[in-house]
CSV table of C-alpha atoms and ligand atoms in Angstrom, one decimal:
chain,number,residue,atom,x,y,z
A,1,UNK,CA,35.0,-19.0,3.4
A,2,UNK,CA,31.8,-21.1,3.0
A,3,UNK,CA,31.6,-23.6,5.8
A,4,UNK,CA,29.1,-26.5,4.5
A,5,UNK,CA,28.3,-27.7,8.2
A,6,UNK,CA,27.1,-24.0,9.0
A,7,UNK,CA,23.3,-23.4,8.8
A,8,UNK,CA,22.8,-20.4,6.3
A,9,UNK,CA,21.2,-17.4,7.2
A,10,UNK,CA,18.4,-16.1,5.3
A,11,UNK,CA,17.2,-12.5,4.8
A,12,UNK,CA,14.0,-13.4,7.1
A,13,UNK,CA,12.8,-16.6,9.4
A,14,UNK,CA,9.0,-17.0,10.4
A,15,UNK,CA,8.6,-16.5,14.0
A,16,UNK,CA,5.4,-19.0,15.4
A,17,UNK,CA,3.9,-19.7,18.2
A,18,UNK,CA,4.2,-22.9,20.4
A,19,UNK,CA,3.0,-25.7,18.4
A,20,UNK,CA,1.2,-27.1,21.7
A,21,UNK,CA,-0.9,-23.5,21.6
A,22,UNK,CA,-2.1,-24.5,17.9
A,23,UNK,CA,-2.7,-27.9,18.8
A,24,UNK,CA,-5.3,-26.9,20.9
A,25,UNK,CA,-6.6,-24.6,18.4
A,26,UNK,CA,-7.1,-27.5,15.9
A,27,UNK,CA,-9.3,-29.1,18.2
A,28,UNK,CA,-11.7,-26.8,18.1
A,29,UNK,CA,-11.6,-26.9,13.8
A,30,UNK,CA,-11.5,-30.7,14.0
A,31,UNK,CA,-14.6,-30.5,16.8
A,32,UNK,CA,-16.6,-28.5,14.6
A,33,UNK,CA,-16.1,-29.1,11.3
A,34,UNK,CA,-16.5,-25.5,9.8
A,35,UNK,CA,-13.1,-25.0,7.9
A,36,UNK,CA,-13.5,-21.2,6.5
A,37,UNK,CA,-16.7,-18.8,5.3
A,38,UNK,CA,-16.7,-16.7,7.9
A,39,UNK,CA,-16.1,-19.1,10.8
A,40,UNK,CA,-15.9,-18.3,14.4
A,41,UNK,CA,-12.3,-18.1,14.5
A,42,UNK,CA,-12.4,-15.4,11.5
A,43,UNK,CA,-15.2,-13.3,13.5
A,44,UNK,CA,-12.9,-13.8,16.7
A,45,UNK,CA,-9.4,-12.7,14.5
A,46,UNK,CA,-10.7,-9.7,12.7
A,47,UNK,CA,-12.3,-8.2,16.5
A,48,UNK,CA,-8.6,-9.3,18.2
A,49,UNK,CA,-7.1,-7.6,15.3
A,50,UNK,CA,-8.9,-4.6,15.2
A,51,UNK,CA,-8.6,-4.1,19.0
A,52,UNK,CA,-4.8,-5.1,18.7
A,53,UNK,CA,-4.0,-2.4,15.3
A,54,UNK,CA,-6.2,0.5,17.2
A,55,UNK,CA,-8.3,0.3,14.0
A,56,UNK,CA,-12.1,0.5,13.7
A,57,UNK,CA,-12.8,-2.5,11.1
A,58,UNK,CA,-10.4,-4.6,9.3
A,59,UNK,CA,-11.8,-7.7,6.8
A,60,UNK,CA,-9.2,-10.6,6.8
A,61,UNK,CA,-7.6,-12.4,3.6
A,62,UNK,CA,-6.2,-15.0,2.1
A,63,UNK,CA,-3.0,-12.4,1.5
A,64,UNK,CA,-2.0,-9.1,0.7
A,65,UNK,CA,-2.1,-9.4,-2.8
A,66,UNK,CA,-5.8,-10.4,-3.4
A,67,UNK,CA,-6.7,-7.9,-0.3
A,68,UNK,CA,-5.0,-5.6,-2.6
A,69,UNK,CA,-7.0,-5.9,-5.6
A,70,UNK,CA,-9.9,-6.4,-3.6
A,71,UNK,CA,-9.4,-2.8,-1.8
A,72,UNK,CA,-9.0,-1.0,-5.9
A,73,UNK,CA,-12.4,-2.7,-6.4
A,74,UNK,CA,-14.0,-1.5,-3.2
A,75,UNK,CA,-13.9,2.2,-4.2
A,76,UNK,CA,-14.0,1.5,-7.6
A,77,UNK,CA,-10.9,3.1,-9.2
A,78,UNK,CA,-10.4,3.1,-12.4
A,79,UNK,CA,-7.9,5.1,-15.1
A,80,UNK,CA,-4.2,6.2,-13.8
A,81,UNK,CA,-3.3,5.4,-10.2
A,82,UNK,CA,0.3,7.1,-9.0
A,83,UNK,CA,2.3,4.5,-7.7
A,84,UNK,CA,6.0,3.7,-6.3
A,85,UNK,CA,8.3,2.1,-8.3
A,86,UNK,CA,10.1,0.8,-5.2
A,87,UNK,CA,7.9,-1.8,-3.8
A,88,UNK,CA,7.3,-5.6,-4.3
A,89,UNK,CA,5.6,-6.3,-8.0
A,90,UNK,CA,2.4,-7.3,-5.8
A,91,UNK,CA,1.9,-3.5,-5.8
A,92,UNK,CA,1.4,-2.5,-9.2
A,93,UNK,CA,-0.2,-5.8,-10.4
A,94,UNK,CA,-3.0,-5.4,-8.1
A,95,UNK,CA,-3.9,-2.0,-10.9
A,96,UNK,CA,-2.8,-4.2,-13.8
A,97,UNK,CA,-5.2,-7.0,-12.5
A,98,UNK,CA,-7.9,-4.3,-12.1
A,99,UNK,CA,-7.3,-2.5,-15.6
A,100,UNK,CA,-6.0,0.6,-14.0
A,101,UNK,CA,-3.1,2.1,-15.7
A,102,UNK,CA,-0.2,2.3,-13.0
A,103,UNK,CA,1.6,5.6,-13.5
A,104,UNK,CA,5.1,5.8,-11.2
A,105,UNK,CA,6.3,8.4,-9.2
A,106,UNK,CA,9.8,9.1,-7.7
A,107,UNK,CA,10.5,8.5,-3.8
A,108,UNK,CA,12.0,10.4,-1.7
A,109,UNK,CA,16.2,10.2,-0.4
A,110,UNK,CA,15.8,9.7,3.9
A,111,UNK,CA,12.7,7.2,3.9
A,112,UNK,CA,12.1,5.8,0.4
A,113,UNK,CA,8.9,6.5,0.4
A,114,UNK,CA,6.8,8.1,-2.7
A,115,UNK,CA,7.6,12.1,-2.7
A,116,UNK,CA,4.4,13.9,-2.4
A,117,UNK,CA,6.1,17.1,-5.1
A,118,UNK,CA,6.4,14.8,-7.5
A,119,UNK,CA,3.0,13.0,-6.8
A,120,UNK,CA,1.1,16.4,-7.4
A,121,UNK,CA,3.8,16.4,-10.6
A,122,UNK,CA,2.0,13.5,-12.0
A,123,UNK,CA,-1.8,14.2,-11.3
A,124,UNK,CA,-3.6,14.2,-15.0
A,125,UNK,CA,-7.3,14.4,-15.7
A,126,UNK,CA,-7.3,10.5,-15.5
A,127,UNK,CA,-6.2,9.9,-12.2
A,128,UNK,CA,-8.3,9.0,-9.9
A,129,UNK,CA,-6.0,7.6,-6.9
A,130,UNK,CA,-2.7,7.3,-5.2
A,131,UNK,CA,-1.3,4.0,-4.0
A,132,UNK,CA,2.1,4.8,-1.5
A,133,UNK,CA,4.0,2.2,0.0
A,134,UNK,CA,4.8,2.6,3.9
A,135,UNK,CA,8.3,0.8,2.6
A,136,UNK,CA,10.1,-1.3,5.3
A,137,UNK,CA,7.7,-0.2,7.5
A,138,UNK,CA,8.5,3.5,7.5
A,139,UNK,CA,5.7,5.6,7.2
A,140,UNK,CA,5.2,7.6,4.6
A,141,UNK,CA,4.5,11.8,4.7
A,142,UNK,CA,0.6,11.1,5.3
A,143,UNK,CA,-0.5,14.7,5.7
A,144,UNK,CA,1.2,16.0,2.7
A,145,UNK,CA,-0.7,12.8,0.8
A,146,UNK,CA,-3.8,13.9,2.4
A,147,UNK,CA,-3.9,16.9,1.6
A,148,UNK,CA,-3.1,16.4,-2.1
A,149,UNK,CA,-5.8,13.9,-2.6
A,150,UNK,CA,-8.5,16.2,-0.9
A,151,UNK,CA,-7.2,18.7,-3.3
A,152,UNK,CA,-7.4,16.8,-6.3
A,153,UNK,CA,-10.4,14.6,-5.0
A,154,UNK,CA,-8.2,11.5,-5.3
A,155,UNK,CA,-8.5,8.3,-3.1
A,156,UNK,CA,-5.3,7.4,-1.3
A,157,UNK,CA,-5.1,3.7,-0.9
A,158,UNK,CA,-1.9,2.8,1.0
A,159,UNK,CA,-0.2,-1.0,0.6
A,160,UNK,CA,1.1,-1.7,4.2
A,161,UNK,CA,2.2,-4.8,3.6
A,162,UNK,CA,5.0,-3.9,5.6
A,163,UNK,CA,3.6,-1.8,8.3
A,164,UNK,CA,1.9,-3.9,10.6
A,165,UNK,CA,1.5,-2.3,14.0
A,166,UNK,CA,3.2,1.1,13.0
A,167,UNK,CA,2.1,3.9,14.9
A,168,UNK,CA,2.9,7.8,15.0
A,169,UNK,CA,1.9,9.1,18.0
A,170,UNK,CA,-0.3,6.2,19.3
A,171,UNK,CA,-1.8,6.1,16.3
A,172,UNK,CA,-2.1,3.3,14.1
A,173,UNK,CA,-0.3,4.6,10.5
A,174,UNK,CA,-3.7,2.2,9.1
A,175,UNK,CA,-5.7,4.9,9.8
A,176,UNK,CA,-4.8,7.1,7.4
A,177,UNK,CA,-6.0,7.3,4.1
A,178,UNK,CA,-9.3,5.8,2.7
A,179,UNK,CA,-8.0,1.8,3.3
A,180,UNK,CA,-4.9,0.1,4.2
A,181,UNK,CA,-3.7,-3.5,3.3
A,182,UNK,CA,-1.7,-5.4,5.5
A,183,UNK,CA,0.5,-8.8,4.5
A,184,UNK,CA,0.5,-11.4,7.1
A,185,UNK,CA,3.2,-13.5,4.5
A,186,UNK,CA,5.3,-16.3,6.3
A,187,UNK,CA,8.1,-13.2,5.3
A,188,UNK,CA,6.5,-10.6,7.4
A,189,UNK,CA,6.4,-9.4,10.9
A,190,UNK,CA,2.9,-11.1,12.3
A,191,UNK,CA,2.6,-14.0,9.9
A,192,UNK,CA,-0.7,-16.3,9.4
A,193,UNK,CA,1.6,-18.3,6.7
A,194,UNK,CA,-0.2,-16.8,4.1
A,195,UNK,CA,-2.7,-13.9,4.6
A,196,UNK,CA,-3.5,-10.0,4.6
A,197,UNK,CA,-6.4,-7.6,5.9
A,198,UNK,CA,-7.9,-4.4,4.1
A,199,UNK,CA,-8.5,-1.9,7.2
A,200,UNK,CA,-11.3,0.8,6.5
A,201,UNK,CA,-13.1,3.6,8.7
A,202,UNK,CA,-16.3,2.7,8.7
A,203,UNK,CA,-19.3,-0.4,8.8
A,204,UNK,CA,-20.6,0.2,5.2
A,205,UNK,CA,-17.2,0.0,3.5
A,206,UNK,CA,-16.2,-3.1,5.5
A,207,UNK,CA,-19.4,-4.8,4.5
A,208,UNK,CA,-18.6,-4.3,0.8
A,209,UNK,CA,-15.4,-5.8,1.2
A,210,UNK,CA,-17.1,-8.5,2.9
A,211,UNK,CA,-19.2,-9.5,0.3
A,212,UNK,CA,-16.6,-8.9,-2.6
A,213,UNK,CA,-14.1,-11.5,-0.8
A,214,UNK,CA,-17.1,-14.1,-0.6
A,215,UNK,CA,-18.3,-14.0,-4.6
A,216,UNK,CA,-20.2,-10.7,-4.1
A,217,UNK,CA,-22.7,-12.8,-1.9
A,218,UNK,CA,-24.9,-11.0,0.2
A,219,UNK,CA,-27.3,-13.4,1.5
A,220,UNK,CA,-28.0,-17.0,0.4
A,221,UNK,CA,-29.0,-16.2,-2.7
A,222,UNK,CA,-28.2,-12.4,-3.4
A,223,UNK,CA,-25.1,-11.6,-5.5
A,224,UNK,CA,-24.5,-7.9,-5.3
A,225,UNK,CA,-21.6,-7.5,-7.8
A,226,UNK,CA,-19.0,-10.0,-9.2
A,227,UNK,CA,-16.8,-10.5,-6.8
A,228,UNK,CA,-13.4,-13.0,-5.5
A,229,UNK,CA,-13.1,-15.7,-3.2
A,230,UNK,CA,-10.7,-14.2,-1.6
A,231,UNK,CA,-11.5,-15.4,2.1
A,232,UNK,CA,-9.4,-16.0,5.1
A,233,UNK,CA,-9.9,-20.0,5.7
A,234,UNK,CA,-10.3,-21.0,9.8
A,235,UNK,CA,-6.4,-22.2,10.3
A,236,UNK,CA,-5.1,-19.4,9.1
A,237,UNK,CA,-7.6,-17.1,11.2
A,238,UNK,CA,-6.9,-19.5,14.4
A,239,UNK,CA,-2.8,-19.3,14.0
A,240,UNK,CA,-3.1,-15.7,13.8
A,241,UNK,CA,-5.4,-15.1,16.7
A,242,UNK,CA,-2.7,-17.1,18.7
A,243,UNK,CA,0.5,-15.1,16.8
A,244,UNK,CA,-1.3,-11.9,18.8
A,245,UNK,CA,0.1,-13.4,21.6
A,246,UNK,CA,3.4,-12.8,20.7
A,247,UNK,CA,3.4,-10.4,17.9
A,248,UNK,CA,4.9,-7.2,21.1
A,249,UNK,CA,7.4,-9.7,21.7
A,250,UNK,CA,8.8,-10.6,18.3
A,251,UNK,CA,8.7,-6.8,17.6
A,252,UNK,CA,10.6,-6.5,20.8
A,253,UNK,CA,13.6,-8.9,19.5
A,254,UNK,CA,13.7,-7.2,16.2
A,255,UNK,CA,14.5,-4.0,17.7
A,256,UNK,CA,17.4,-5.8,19.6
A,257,UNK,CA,18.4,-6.8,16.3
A,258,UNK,CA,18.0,-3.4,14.6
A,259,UNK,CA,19.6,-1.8,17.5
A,260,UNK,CA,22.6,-3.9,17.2
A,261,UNK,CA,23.3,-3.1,13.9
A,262,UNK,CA,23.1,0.1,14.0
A,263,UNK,CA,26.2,0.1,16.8
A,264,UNK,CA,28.2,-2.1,14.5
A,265,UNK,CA,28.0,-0.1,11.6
A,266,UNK,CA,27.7,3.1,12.3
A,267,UNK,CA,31.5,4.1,11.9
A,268,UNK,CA,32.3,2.6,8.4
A,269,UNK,CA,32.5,4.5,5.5
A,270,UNK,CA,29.8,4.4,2.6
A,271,UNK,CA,27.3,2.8,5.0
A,272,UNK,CA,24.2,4.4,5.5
A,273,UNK,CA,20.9,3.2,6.9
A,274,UNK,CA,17.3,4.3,8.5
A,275,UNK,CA,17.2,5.7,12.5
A,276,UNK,CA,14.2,6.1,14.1
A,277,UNK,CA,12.0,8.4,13.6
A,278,UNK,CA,10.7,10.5,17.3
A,279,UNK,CA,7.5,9.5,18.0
A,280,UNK,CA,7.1,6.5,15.7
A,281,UNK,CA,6.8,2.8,16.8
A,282,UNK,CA,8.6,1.0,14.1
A,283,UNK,CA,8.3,-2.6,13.5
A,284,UNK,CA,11.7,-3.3,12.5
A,285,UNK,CA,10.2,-5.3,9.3
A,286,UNK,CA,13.5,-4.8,7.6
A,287,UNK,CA,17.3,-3.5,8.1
A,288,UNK,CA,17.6,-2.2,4.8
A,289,UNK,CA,21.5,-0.9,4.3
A,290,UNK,CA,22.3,1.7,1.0
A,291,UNK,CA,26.3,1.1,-0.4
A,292,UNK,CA,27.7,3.7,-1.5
A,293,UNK,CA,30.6,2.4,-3.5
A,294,UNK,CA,33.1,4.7,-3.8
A,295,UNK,CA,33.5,5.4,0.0
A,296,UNK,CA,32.9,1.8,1.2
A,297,UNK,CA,35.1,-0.2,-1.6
A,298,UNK,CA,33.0,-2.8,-2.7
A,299,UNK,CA,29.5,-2.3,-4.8
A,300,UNK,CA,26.2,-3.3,-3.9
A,301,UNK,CA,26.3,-6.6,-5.3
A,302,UNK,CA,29.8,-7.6,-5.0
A,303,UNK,CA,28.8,-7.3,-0.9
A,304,UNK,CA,26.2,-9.5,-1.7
A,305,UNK,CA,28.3,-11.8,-3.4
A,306,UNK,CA,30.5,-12.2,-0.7
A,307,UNK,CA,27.5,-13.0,1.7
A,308,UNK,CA,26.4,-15.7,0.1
A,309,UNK,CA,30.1,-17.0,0.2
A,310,UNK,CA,29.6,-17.3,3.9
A,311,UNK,CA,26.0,-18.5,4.1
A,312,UNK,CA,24.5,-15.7,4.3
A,313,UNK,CA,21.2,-14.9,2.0
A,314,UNK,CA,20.5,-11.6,1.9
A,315,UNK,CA,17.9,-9.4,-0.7
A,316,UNK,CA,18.6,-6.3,-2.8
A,317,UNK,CA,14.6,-5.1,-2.3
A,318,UNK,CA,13.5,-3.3,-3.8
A,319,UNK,CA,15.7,-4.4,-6.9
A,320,UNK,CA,15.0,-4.3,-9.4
A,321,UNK,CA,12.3,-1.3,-9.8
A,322,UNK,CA,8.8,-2.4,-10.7
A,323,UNK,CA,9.2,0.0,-13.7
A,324,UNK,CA,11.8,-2.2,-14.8
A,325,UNK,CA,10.1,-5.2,-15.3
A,326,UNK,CA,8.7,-5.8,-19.3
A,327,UNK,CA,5.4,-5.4,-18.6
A,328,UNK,CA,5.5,-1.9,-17.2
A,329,UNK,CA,9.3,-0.6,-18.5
A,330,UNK,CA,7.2,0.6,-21.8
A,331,UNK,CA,5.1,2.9,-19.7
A,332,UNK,CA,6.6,7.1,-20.2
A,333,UNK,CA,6.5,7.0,-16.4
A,334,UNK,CA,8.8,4.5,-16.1
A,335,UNK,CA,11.8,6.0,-17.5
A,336,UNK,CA,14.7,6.0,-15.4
A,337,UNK,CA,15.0,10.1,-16.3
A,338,UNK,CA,11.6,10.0,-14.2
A,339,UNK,CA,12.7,8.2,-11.1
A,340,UNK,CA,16.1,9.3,-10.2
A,341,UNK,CA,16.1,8.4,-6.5
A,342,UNK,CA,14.1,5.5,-7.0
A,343,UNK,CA,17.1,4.1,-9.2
A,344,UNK,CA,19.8,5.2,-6.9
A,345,UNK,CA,18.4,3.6,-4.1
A,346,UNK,CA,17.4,0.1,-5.9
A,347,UNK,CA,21.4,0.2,-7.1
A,348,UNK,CA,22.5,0.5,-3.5
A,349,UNK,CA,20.2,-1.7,-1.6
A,350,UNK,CA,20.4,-4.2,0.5
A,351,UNK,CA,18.4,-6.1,3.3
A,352,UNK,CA,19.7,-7.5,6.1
A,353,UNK,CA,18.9,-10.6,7.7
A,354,UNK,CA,16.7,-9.3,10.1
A,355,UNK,CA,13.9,-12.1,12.5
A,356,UNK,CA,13.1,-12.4,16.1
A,357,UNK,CA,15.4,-16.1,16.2
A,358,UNK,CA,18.3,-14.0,15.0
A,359,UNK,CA,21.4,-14.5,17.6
A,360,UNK,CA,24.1,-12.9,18.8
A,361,UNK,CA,26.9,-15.0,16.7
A,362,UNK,CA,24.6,-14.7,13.6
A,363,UNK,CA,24.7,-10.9,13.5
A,364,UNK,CA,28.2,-10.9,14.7
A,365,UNK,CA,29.2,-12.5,11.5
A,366,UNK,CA,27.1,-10.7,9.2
A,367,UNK,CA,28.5,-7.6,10.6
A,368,UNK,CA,32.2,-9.1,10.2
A,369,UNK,CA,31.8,-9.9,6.4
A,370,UNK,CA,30.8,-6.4,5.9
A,371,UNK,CA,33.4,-4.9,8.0
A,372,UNK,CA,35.9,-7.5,5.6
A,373,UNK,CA,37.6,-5.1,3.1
B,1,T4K,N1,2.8,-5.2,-1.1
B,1,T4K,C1,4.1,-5.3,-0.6
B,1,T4K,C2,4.8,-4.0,-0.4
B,1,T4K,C3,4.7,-6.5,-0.3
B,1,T4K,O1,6.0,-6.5,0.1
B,1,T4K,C4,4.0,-7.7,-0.6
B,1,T4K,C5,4.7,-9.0,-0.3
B,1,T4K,C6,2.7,-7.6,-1.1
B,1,T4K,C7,2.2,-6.4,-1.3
B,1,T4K,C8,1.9,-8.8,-1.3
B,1,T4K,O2,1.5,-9.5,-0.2
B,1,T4K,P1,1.3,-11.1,-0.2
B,1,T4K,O3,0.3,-11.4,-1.3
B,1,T4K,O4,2.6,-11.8,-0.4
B,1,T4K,O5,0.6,-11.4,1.2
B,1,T4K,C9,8.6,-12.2,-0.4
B,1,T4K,C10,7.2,-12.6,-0.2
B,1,T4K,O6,6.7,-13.7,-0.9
B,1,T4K,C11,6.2,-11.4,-0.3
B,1,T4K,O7,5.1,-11.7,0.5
B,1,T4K,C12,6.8,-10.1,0.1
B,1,T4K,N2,5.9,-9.0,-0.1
B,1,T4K,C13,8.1,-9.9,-0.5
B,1,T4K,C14,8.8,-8.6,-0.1
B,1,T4K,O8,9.0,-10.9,-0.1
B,1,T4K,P2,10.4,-13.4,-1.9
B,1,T4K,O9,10.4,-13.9,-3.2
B,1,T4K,O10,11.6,-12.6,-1.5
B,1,T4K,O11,10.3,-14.6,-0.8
B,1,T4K,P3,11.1,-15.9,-0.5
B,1,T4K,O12,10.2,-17.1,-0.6
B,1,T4K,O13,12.3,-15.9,-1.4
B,1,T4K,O14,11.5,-15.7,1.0
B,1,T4K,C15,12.6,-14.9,1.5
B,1,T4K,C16,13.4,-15.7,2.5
B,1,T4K,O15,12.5,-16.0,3.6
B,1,T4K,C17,13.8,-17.1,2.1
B,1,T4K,O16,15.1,-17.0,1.5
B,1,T4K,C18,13.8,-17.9,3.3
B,1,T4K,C19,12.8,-17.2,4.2
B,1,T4K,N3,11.5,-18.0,4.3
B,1,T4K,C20,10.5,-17.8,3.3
B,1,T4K,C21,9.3,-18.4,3.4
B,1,T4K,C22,8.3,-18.2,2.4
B,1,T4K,C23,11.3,-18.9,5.3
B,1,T4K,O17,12.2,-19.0,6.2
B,1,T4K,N4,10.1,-19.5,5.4
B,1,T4K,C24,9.1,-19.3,4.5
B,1,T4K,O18,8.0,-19.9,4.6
B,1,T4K,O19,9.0,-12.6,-1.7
């Protein structure tokens, strides 16, 4: 039963540097006076950053969500983008936000992921993109992608708001596709409290983003284009140069958590979750559990339920689907008919708690209310 006195346990914790580090840091912005526009500590954060993803340029934001909208701009999309219904809303509203008409795609059983067959399903005359989701942090089948929008002369812009320091073979997973977003959210795996990153091959494009995040300015007084404010201010950009640090070791004690898991629930029935996949470095960004039902005895959200009896605040992302929500549930592509997996999966799902300050006794009791029948 619910113990008041216990501290509850949430689905994710922030991890953050010694506040002594940052202390130090501030000096420097108090010494100085230049609080954000492109200040030293941004120019110093996006060259650690690059240098730290294995990426060639990266522009730093305010968050995901604008460095999402931002990146649709960048290339200029316009008409249908494909899309995955299993993602957080910031995904699709970046195309609403840009006029783009979102059109959704099914995902795929072992990695959730969008399902490149039914991607080349959905291509029309009017599409002009694709937008996957690395979900969790898994990466999604990037040469299949690749080769459908060379094909089909489609950008591929992926939101990997979850996949921050993913690699498949030494390789970063940013570098595929035409950009990458990142989410440095207090929720996420390398947090800057609030903040994200578009990651790009090459100068030119990065200087465009540049100037669309700063109003479209080019110079003092040349506008190029309408663009955001969108910018990465100097705290942010000085917290996350010291979070590089320490971003190997949080990863480091998510595995442990991951890892544990995995042992503890590998024998019960109607349990099923991700392993590793050879020759990736995951992240560990989330420990995502499906329920079946009928084998384990309890639904989806009667598990749930009983969490939160005992403290413990879990999530059912991605649930419920984007295509659910009013705004986009009218679109024909949003049809449950059309998204089978995607619907099964968002019924089952649920995230474990899952941070680097996670202990021993913590997971031990999460593990014992789900092994409670
Ligand atoms: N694309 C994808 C695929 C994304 O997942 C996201 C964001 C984006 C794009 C957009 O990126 P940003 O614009 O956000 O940079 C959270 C986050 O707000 C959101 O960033 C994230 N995805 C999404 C998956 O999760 P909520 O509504 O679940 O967050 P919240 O506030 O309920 O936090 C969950 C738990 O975390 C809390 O119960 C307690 C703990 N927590 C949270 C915060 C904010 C803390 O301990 N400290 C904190 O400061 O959306």
């Amino acid at each position: 039963m619910k113990d008041k006195k216990e501290k509850p346990i949430f689905v994710t914790q922030p991890a953050m540097p010694p506040l002594e580090e940052f202390n130090e840091l501030l000096k420097q912005i108090w010494g100085n006076k230049i609080l954000t526009n492109n200040g030293p500590f941004h120019e110093q954060f996006e060259k650690a950053l690059a240098e730290y993803l294995g990426v060639k340029y990266i522009s730093v934001f305010a968050n995901g969500t604008l460095a999402l909208m931002t990146a649709l701009q960048a290339l200029r999309i316009t008409g249908e983008v494909i899309t995955t219904p299993f993602s957080f809303v910031a995904t699709t509203h970046s195309l609403w936000w840009n006029n783009i008409k979102p059109v959704f795609s099914d995902i795929e059983p072992d990695c959730f992921n969008l399902d490149p067959d039914k991607v080349e399903a959905a291509i029309t005359p009017q599409t002009t993109a694709i937008m996957p989701v690395h979900v969790y942090g898994n990466p999604c089948k990037i040469e299949r992608l690749q080769q459908i929008a060379d094909t089909y002369s489609l950008k591929l812009i992926y939101d990997a708001a979850h996949a921050f320091g993913v690699k498949i073979n030494e390789n970063s997973i940013l570098n595929y596709g035409d950009l990458s977003i990142l989410s440095f959210h207090a929720t996420k795996v390398f947090n800057t409290f609030e903040g994200g990153a578009i990651v790009c091959p090459d100068e030119k494009t990065k200087k465009r983003i540049d100037y669309l995040k700063n109003f479209g300015f080019a110079d003092e007084i040349t506008v190029i284009e309408p663009g955001i404010n969108a910018k990465m201010n100097e705290l942010q950009a000085a917290y996350g140069l010291l979070q590089l640090k320490y971003v190997d070791e949080y990863i480091a004690k998510r595995k442990e958590v991951a890892d544990t898991y995995r042992n503890q629930l590998k024998d019960i029935q109607g349990i099923r979750f991700l392993d590793d996949i050879p020759g990736v470095r995951h992240n560990y960004a989330y420990f995502p559990i499906l329920i079946d039902a009928s084998q384990y005895g309890k639904s989806r959200d009667e598990l749930y339920e009983e969490l939160k009896r005992h403290n413990i605040f879990c999530r059912r992302y991605f649930y419920p689907l984007i295509s659910q929500f009013p705004s986009y549930r009218g679109l024909p592509s949003a049809h449950p008919e059309n998204l089978p997996v995607s619907e099964k999966v968002a019924g089952q799902v649920i995230c474990l708690p899952i941070y680097p300050g996670l202990n021993m006794s913590e997971i031990e009791k999460i593990v014992n209310v789900i092994k409670m029948k």
